[in-house]
PDB file of C-alpha atoms and ligand atoms in Angstrom:
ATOM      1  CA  UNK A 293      16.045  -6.263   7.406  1.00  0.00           C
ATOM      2  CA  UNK A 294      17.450  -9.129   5.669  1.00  0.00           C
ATOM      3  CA  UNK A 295      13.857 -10.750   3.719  1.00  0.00           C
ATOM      4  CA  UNK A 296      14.684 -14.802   4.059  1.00  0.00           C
ATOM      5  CA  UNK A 297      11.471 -15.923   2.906  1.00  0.00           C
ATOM      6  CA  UNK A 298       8.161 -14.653   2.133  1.00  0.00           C
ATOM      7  CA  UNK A 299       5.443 -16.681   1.076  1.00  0.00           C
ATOM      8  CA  UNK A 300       1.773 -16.358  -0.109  1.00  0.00           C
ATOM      9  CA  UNK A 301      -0.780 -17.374   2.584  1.00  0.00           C
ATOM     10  CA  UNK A 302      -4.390 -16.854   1.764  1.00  0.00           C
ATOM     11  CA  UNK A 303      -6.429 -14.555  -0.726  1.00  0.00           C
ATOM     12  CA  UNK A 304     -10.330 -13.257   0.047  1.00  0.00           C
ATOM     13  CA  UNK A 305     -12.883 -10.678   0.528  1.00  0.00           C
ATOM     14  CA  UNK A 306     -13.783 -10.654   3.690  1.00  0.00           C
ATOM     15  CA  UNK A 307     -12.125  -9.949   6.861  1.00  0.00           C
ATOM     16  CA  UNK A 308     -13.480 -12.865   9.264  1.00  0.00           C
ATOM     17  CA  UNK A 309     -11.850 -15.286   6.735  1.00  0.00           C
ATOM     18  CA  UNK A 310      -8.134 -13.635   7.034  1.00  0.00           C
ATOM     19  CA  UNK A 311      -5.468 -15.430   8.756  1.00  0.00           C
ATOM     20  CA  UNK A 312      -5.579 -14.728  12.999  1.00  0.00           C
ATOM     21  CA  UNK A 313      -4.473 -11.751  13.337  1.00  0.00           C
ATOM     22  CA  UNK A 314      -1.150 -12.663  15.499  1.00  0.00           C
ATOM     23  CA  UNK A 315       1.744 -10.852  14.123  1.00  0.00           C
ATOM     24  CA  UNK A 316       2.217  -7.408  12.764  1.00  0.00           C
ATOM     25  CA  UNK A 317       0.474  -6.391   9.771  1.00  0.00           C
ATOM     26  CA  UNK A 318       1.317  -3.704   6.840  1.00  0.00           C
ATOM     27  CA  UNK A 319      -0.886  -3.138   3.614  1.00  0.00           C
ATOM     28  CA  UNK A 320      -0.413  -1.620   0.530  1.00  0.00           C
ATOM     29  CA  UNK A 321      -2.914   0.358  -1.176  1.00  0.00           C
ATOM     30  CA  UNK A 322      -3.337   2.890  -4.204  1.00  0.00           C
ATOM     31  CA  UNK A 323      -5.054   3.156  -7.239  1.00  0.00           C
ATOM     32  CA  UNK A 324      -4.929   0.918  -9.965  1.00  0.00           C
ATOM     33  CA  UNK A 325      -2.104   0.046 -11.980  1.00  0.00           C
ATOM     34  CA  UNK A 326       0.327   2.341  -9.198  1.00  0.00           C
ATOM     35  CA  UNK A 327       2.709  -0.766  -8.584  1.00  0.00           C
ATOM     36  CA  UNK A 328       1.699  -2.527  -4.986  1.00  0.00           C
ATOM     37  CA  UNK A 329       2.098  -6.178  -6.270  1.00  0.00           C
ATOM     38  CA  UNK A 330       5.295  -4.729  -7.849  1.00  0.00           C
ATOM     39  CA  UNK A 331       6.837  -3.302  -5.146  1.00  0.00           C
ATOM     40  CA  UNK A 332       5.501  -6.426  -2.694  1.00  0.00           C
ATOM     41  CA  UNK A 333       7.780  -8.270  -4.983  1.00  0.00           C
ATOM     42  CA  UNK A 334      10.304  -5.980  -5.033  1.00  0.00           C
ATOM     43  CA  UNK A 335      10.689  -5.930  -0.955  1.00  0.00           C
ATOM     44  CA  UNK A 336      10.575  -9.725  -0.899  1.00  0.00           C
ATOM     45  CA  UNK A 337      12.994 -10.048  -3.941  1.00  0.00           C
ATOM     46  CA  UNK A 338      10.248 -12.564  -5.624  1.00  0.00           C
ATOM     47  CA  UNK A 339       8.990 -11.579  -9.063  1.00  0.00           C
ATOM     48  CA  UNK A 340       6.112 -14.152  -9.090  1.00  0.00           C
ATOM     49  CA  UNK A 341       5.145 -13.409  -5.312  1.00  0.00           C
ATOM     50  CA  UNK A 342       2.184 -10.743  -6.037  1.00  0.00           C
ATOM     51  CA  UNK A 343       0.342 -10.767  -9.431  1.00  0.00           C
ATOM     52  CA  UNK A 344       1.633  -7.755 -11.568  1.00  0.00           C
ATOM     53  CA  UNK A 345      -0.283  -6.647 -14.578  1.00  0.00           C
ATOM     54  CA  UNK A 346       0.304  -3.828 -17.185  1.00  0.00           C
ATOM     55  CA  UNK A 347      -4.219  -3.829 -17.232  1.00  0.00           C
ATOM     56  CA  UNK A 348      -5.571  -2.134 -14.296  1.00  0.00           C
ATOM     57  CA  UNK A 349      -7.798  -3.934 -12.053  1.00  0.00           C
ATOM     58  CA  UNK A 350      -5.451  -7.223 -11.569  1.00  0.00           C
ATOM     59  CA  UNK A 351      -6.257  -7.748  -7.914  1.00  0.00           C
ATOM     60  CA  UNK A 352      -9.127  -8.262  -6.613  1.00  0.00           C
ATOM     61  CA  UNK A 353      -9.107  -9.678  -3.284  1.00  0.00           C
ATOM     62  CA  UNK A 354      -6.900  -9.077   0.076  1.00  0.00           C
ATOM     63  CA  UNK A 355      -4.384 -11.000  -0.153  1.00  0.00           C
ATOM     64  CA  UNK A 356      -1.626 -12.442   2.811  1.00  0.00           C
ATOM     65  CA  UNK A 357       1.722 -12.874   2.536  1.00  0.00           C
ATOM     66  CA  UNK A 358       3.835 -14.136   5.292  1.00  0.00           C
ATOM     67  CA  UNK A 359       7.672 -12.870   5.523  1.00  0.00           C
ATOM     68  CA  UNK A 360       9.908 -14.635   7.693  1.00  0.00           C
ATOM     69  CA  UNK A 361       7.292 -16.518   9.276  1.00  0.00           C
ATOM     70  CA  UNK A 362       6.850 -13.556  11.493  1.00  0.00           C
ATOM     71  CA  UNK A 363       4.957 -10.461  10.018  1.00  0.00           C
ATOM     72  CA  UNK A 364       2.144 -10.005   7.265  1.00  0.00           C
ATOM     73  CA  UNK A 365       2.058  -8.347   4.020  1.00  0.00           C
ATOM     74  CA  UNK A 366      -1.383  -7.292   2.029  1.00  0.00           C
ATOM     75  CA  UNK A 367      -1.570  -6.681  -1.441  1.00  0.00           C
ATOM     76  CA  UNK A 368      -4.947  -4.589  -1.791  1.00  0.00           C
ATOM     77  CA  UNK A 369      -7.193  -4.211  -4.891  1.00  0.00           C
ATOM     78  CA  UNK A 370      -6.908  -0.747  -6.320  1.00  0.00           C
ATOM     79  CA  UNK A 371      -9.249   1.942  -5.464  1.00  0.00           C
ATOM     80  CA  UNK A 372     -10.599   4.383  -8.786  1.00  0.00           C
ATOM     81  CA  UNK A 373     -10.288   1.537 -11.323  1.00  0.00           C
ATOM     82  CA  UNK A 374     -12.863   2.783 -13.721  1.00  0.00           C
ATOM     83  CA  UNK A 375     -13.642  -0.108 -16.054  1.00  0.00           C
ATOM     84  CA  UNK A 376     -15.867  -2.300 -13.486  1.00  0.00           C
ATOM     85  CA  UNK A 377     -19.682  -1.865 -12.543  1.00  0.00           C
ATOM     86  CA  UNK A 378     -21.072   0.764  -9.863  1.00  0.00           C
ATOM     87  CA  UNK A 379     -21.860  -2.052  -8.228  1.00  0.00           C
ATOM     88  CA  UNK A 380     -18.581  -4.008  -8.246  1.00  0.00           C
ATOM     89  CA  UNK A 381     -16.811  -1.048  -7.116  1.00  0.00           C
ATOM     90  CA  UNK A 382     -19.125  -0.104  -4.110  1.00  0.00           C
ATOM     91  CA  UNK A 383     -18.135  -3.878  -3.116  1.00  0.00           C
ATOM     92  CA  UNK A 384     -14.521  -3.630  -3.101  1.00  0.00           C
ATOM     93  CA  UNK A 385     -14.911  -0.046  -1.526  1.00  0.00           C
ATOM     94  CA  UNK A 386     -16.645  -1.768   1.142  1.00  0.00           C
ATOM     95  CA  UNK A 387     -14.077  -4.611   1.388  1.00  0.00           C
ATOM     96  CA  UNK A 388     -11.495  -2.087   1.645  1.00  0.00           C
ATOM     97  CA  UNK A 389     -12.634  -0.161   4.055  1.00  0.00           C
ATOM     98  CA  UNK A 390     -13.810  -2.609   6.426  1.00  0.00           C
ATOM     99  CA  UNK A 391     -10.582  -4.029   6.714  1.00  0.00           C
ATOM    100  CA  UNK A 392      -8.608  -1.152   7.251  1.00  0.00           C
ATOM    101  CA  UNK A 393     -10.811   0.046  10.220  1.00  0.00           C
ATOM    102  CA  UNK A 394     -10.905  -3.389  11.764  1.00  0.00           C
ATOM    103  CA  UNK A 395      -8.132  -5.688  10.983  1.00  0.00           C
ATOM    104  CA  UNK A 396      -6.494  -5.310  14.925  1.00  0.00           C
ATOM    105  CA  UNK A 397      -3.095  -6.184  13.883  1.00  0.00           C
ATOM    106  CA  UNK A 398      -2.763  -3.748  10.847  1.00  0.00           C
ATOM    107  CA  UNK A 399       0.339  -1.679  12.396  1.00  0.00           C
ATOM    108  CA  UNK A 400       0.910   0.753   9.102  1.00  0.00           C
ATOM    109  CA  UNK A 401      -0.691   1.497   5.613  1.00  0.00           C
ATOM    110  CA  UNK A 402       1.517   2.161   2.781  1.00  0.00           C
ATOM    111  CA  UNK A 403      -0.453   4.322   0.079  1.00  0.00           C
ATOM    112  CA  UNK A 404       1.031   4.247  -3.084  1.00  0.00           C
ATOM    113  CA  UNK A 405       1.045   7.559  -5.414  1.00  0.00           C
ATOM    114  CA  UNK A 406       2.338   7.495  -8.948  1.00  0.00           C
ATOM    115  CA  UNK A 407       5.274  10.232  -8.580  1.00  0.00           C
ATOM    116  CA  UNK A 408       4.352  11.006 -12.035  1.00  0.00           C
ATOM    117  CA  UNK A 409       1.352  12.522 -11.708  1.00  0.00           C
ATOM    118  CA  UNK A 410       0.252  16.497 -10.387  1.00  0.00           C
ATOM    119  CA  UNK A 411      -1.969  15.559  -6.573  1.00  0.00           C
ATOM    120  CA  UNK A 412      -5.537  13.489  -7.334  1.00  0.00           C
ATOM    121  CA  UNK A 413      -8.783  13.867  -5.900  1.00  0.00           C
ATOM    122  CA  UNK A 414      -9.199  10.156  -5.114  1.00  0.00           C
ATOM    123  CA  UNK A 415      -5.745   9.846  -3.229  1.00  0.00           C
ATOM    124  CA  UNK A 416      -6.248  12.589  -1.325  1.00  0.00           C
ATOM    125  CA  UNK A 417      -9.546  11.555  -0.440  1.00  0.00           C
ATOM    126  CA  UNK A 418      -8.520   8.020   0.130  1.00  0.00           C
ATOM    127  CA  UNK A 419      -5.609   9.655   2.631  1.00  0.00           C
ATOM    128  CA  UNK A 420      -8.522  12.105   4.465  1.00  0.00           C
ATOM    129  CA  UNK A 421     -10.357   9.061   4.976  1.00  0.00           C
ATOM    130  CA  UNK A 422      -7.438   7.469   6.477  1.00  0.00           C
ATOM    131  CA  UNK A 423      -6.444  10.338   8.749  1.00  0.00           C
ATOM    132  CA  UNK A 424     -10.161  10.898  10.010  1.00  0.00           C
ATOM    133  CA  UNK A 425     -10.688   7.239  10.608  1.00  0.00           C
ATOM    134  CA  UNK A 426      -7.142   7.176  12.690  1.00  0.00           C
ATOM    135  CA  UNK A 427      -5.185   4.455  10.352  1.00  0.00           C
ATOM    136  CA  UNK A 428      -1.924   4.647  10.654  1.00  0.00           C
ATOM    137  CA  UNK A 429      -0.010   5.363   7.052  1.00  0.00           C
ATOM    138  CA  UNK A 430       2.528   6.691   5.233  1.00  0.00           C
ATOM    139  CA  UNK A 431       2.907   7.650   1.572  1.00  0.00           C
ATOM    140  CA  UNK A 432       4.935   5.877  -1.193  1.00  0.00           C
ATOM    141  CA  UNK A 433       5.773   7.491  -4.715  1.00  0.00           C
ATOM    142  CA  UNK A 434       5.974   4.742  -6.881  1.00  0.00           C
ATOM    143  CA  UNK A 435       7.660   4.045 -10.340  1.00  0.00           C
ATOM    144  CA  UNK A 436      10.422   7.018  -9.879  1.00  0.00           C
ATOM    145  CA  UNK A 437      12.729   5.403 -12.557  1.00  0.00           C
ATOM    146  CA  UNK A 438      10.115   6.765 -14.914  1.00  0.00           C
ATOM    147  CA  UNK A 439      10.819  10.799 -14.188  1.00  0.00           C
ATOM    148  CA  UNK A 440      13.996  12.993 -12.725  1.00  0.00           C
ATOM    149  CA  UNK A 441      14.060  13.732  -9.193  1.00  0.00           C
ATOM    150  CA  UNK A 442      13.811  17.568  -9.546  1.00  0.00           C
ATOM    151  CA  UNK A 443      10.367  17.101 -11.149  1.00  0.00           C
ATOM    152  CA  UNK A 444       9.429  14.215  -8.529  1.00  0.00           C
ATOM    153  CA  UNK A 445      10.206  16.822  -5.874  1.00  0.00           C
ATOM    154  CA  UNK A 446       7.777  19.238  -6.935  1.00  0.00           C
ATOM    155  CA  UNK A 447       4.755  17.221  -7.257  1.00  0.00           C
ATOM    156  CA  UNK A 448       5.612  15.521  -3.682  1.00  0.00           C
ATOM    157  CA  UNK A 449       5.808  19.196  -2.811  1.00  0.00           C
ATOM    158  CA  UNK A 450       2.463  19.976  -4.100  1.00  0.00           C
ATOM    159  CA  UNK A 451       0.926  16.694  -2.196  1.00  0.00           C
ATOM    160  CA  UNK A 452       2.415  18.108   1.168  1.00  0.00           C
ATOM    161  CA  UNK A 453       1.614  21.490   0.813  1.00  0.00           C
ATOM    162  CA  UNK A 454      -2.421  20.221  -0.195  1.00  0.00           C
ATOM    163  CA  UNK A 455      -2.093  18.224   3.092  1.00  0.00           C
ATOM    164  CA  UNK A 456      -1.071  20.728   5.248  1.00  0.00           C
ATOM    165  CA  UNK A 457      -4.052  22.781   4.430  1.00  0.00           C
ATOM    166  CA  UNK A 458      -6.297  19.741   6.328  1.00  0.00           C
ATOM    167  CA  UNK A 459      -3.554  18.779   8.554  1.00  0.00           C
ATOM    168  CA  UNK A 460      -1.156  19.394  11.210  1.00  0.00           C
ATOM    169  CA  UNK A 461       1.358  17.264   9.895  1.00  0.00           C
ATOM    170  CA  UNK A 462       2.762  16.368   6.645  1.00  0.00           C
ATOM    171  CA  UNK A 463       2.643  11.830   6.797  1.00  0.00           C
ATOM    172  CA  UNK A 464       6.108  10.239   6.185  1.00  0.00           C
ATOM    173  CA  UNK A 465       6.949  10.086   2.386  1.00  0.00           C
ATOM    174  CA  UNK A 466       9.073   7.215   0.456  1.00  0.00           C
ATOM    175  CA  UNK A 467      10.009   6.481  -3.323  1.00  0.00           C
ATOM    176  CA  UNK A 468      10.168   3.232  -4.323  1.00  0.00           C
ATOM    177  CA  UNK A 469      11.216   2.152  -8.217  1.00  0.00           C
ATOM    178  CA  UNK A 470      10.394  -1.818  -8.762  1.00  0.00           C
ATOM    179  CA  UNK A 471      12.833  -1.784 -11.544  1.00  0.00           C
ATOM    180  CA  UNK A 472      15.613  -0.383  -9.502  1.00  0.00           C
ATOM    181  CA  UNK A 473      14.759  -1.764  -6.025  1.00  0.00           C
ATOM    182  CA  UNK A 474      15.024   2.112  -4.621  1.00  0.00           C
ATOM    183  CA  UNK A 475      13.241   2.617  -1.817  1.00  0.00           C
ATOM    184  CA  UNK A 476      13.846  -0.918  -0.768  1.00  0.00           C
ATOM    185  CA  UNK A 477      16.089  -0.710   2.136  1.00  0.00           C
ATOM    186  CA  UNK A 478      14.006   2.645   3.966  1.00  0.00           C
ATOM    187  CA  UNK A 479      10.610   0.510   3.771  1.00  0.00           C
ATOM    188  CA  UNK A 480      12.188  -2.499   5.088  1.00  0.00           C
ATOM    189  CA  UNK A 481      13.708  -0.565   8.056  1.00  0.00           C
ATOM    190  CA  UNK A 482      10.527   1.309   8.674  1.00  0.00           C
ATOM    191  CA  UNK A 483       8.487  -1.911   9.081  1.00  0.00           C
ATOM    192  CA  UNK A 484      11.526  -3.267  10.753  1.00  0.00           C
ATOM    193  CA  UNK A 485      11.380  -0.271  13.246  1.00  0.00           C
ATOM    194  CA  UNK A 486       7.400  -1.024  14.315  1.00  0.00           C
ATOM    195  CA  UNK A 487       8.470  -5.090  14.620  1.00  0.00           C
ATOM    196  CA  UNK A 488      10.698  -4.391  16.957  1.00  0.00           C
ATOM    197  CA  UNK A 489       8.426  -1.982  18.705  1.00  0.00           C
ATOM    198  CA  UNK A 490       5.842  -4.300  18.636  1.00  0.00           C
ATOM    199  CA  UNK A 491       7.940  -7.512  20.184  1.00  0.00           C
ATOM    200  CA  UNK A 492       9.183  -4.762  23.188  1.00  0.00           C
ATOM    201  CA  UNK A 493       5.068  -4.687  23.909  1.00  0.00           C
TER     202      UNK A 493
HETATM  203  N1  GTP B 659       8.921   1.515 -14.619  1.00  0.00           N
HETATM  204  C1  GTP B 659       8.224   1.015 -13.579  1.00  0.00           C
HETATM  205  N2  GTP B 659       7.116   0.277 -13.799  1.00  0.00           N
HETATM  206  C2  GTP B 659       6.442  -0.203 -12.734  1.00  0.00           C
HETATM  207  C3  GTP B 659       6.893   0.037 -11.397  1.00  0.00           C
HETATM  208  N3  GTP B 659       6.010  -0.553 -10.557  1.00  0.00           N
HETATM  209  C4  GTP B 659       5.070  -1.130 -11.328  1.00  0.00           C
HETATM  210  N4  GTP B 659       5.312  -0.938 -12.641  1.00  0.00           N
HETATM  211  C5  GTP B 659       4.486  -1.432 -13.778  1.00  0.00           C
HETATM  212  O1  GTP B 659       3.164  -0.923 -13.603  1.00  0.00           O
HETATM  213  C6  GTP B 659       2.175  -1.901 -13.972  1.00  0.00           C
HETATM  214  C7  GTP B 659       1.226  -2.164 -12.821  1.00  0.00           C
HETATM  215  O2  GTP B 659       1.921  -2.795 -11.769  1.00  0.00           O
HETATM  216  P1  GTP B 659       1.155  -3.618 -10.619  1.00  0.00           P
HETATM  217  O3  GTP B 659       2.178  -3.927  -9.592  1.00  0.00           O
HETATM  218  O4  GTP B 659       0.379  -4.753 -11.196  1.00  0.00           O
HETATM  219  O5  GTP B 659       0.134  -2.513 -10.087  1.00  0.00           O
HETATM  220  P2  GTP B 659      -1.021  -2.668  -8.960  1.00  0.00           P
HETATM  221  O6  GTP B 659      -1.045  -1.377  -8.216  1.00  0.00           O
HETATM  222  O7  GTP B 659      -0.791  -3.900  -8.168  1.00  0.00           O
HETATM  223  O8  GTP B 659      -2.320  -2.790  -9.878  1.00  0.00           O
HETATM  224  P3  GTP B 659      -3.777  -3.425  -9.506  1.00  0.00           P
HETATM  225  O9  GTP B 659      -3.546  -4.750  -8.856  1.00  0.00           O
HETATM  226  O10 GTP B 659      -4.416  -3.532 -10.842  1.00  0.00           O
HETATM  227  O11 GTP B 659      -4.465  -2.459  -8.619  1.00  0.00           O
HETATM  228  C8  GTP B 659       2.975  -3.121 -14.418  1.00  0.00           C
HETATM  229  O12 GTP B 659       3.090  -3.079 -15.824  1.00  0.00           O
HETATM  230  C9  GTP B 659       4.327  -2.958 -13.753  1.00  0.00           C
HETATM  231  O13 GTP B 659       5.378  -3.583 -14.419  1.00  0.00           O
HETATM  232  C10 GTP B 659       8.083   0.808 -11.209  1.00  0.00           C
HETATM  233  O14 GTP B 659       8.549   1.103 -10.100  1.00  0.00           O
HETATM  234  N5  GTP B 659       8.716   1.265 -12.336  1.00  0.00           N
HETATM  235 MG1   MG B 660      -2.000  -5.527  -7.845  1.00  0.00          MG
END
């Protein structure tokens, strides 16, 4: 899918003040610091699109962007960013969850892993939650310029086999690299793939 322009819409915390929810919808979401506002930029080939930050806890809020006037993408707040209140972090948990279970037109959830790291507890939570609640999503290992593919393989390995010991079905994996723009073309046809779906009715 050719990306021809993709622009920032609106940015809050609650889900009555998104925009209507009238065309497709896809939202990014891992912990802190895993690369969503990087790879948002990456997909859209806009380095300013989505604030990036090398500090953890850089957005906040649930944020729209429009690409080619015709589909939405959300840049999400991380989930396990340590350095914020009990408090704070029950509200953005809240935030986040209420939006995934009601937001009509979300059509697929893109949960970002670092493919650096052995399976954690709060991404495999996060992705039980998903599956129980019946979101729609697929996994994305993020930042894959940073380690060879033989060790990416295993610790993808590792997430699918933990997976399968809840689940029928391992969900649809992707890498992505922001530096390299891998990954860029398979997430563009996936979402391209559900458009079209979508527009048949
Ligand atoms: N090498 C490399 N660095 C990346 C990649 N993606 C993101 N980064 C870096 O990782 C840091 C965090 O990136 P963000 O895109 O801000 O991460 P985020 O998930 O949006 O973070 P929060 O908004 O804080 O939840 C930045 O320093 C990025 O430059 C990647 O694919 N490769
Ligand atoms: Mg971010």
């Amino acid at each position: 899918m050719n990306i021809k322009d993709a622009r920032f819409v609106v940015s809050n915390t609650e889900i009555s003040k998104c925009p209507k929810s009238d065309w497709p919808e896809y939202a990014f979401i891992g912990r802190s610091n895993v690369g969503k506002s990087s790879l948002i930029n990456m997909l859209t080939n806009k380095k300013k699109l989505a604030m990036i930050s090398g500090t953890p806890g850089k957005t906040r809020l649930i944020n729209h962007f429009i690409i080619n006037g015709n589909w939405y993408l959300v840049d999400l707040p991380g989930y396990g960013y340590a350095k914020i209140s009990k408090n704070e972090r029950k509200k953005w948990e809240l935030m986040i969850r209420s939006y995934l279970l009601k937001r009509k037109n979300l059509l697929g959830v893109f949960v970002l892993i670092d493919a650096r790291l052995e399976p954690q507890n709060s991404d495999l939570e996060f992705m039980q939650w998903l599956g129980e609640s019946q979101v729609p999503f697929v996994m994305v290992f993020t930042k894959v310029d940073k380690i060879s593919g033989a060790e990416q393989k295993v610790y993808q390995d590792k997430y699918a086999e933990k997976m399968l010991e809840t689940w029928a079905e391992v969900p649809l994996m992707f890498e992505s690299s922001a530096e390299t723009g891998l990954g860029r073309d398979d997430i563009l046809s996936f979402i391209e793939e559900i458009n079209k779906g979508q527009a048949k009715g």
